[in-house]
PDB file of C-alpha atoms in Angstrom:
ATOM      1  CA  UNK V   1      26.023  31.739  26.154  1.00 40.00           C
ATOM      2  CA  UNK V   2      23.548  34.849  27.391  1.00 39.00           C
ATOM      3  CA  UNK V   3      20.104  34.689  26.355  1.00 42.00           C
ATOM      4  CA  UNK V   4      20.605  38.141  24.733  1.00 42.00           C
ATOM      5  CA  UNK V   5      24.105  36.679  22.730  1.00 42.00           C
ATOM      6  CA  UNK V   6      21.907  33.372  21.526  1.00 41.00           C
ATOM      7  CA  UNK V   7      19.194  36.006  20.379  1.00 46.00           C
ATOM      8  CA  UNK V   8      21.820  38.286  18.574  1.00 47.00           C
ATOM      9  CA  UNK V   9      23.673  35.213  16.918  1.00 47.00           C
ATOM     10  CA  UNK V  10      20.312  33.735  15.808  1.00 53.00           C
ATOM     11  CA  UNK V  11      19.107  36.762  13.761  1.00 54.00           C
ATOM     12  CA  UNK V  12      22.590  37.237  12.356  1.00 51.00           C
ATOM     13  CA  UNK V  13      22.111  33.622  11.368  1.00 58.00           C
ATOM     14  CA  UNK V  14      19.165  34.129   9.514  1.00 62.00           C
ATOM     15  CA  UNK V  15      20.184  37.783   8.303  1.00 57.00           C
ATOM     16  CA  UNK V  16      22.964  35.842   6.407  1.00 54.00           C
ATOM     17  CA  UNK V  17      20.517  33.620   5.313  1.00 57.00           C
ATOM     18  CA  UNK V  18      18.417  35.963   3.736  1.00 60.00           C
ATOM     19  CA  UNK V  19      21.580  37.710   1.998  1.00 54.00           C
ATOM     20  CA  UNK V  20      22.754  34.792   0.788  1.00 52.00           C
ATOM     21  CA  UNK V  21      19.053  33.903  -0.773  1.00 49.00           C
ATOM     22  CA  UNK V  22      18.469  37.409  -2.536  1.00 47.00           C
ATOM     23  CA  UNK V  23      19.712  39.389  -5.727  1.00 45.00           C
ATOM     24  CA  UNK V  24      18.930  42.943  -6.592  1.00 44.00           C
ATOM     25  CA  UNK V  25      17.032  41.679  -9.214  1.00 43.00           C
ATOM     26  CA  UNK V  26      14.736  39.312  -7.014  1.00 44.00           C
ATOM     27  CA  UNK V  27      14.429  42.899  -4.382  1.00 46.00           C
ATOM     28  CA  UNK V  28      13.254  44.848  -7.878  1.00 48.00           C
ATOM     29  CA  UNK V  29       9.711  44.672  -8.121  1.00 49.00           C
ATOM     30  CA  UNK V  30       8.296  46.248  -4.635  1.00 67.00           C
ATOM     31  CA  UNK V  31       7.915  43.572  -2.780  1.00 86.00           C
ATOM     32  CA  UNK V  32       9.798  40.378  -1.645  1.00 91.00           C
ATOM     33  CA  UNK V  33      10.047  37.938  -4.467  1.00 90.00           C
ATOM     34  CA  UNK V  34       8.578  34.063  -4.143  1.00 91.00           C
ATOM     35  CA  UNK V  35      12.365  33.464  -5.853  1.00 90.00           C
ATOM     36  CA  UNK V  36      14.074  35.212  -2.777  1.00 90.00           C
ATOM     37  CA  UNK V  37      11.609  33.951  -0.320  1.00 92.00           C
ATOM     38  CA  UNK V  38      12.028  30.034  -1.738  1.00 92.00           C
ATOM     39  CA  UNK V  39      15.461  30.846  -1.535  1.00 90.00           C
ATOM     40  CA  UNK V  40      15.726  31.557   2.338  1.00 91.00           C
ATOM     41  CA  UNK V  41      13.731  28.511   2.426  1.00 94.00           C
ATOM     42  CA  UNK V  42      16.289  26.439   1.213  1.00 94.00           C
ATOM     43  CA  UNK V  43      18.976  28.201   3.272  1.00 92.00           C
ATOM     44  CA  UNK V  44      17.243  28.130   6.731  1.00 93.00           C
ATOM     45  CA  UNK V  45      16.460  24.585   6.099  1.00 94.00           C
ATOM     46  CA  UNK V  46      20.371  24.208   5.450  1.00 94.00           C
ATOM     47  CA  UNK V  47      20.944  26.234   8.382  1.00 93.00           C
ATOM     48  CA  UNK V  48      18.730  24.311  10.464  1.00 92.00           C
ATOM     49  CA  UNK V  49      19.259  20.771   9.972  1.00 92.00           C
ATOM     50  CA  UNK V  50      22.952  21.637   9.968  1.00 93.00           C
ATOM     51  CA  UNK V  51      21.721  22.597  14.047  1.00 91.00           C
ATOM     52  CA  UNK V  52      21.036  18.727  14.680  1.00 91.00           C
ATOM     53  CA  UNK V  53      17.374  19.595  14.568  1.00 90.00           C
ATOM     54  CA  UNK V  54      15.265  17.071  12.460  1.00 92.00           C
ATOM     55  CA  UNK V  55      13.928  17.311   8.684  1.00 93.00           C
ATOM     56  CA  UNK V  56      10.352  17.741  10.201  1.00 93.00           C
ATOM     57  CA  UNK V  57      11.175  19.939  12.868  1.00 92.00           C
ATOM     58  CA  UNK V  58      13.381  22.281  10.037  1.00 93.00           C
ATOM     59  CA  UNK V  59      10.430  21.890   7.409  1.00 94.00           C
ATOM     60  CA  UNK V  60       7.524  23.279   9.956  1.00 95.00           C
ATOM     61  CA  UNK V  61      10.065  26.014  11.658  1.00 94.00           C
ATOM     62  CA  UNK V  62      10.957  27.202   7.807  1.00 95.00           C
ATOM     63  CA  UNK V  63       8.093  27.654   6.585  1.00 96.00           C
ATOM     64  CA  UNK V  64       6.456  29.510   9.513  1.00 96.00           C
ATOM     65  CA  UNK V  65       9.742  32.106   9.240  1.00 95.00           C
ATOM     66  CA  UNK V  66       9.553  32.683   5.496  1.00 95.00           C
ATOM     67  CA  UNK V  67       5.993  32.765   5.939  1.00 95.00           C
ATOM     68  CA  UNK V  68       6.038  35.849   8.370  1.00 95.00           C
ATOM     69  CA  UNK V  69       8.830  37.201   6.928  1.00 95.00           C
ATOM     70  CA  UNK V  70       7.191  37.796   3.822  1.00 94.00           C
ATOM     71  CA  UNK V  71       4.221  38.597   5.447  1.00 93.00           C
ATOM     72  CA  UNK V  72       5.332  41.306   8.026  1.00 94.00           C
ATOM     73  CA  UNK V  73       8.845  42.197   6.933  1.00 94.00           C
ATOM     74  CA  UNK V  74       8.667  45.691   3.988  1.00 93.00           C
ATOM     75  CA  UNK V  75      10.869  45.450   0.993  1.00 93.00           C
ATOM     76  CA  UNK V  76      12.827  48.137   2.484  1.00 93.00           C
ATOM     77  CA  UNK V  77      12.987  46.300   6.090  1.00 94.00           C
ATOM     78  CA  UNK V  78      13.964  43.392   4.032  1.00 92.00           C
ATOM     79  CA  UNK V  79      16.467  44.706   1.959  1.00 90.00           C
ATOM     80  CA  UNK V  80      18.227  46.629   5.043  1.00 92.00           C
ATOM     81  CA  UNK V  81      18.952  43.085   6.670  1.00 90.00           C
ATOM     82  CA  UNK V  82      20.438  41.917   3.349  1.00 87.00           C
ATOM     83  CA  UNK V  83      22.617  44.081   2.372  1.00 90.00           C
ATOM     84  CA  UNK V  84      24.334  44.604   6.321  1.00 90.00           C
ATOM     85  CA  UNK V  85      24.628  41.122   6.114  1.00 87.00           C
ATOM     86  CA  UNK V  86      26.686  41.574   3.167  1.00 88.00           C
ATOM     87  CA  UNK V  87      28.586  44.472   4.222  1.00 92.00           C
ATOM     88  CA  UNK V  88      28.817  42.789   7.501  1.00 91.00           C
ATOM     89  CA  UNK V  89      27.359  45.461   9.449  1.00 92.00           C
ATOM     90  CA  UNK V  90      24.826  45.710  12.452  1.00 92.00           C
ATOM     91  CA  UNK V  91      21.098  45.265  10.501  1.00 91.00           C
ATOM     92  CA  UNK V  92      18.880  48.028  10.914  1.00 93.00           C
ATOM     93  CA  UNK V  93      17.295  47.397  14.733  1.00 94.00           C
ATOM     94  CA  UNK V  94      13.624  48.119  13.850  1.00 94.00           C
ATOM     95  CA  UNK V  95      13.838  45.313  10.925  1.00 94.00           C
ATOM     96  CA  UNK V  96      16.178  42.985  13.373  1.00 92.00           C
ATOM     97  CA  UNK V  97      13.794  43.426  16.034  1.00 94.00           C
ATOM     98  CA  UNK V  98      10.667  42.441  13.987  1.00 95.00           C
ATOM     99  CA  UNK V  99      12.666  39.223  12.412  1.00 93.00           C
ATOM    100  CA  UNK V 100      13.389  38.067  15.865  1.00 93.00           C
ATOM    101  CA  UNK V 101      10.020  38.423  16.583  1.00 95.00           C
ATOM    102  CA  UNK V 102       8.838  36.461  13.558  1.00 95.00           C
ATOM    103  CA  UNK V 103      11.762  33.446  14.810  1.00 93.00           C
ATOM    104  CA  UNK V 104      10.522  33.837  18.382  1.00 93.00           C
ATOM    105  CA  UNK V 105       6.969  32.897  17.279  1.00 94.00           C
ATOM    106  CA  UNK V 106       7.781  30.002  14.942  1.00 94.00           C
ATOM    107  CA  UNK V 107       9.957  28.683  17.951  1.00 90.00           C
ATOM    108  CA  UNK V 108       7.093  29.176  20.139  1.00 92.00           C
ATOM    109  CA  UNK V 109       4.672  27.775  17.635  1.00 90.00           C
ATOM    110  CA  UNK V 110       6.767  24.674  17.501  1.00 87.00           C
ATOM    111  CA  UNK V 111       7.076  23.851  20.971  1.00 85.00           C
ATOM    112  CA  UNK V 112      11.038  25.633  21.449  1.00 79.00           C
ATOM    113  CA  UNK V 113      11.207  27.875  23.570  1.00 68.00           C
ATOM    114  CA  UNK V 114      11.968  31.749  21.840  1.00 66.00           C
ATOM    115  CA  UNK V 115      16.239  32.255  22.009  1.00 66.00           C
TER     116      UNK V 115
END
């Protein structure tokens, strides 16, 4: 598979992820909820693990993408990946392209290189 395709499949990944984690209700308040956030936990830890990669290896990687997503993704940026995930439609490419950035860096920071 291309570098590019592995890139594109791995932020659709976790753009399912993170519509499968949220509600309107948890995207209400202005800013990405600790419910929605501890919700793509779970999910990319699913996600991951069900990758072959190990429990310790899932935990760290996890935590460092929920981390920066809630740190560097908007509401609106977040919400835009969500709902085209749903609708199954091509995510907004600003928003995609900072996510990938965000999984690029945990990869890195874990010793993986970035897809």
């Amino acid at each position: 598979m291309s570098r590019i395709r592995t890139t594109a499949l791995a932020a659709l990944i976790l753009a399912q992820v993170i519509a499968a984690a949220t509600s309107t209700a948890a995207l209400a308040a202005g800013q990405i909820s600790e419910d929605a956030l501890n919700a793509d936990r779970k999910s990319c830890g699913q996600a991951c693990s069900n990758k072959g990669q190990s429990a310790a290896f899932c935990s760290a990687y996890c935590d460092c993408t929920v981390k920066g997503i809630g740190d560097q993704l908007s509401l609106d940026e977040y919400r835009g990946i969500s709902e085209a995930a749903e609708k199954k439609t091509p995510a907004p490419q600003p928003a995609l392209d900072k996510l990938k950035s965000i999984t690029n860096a945990c990869r890195s920071e874990m010793g993986k290189a970035p897809e």
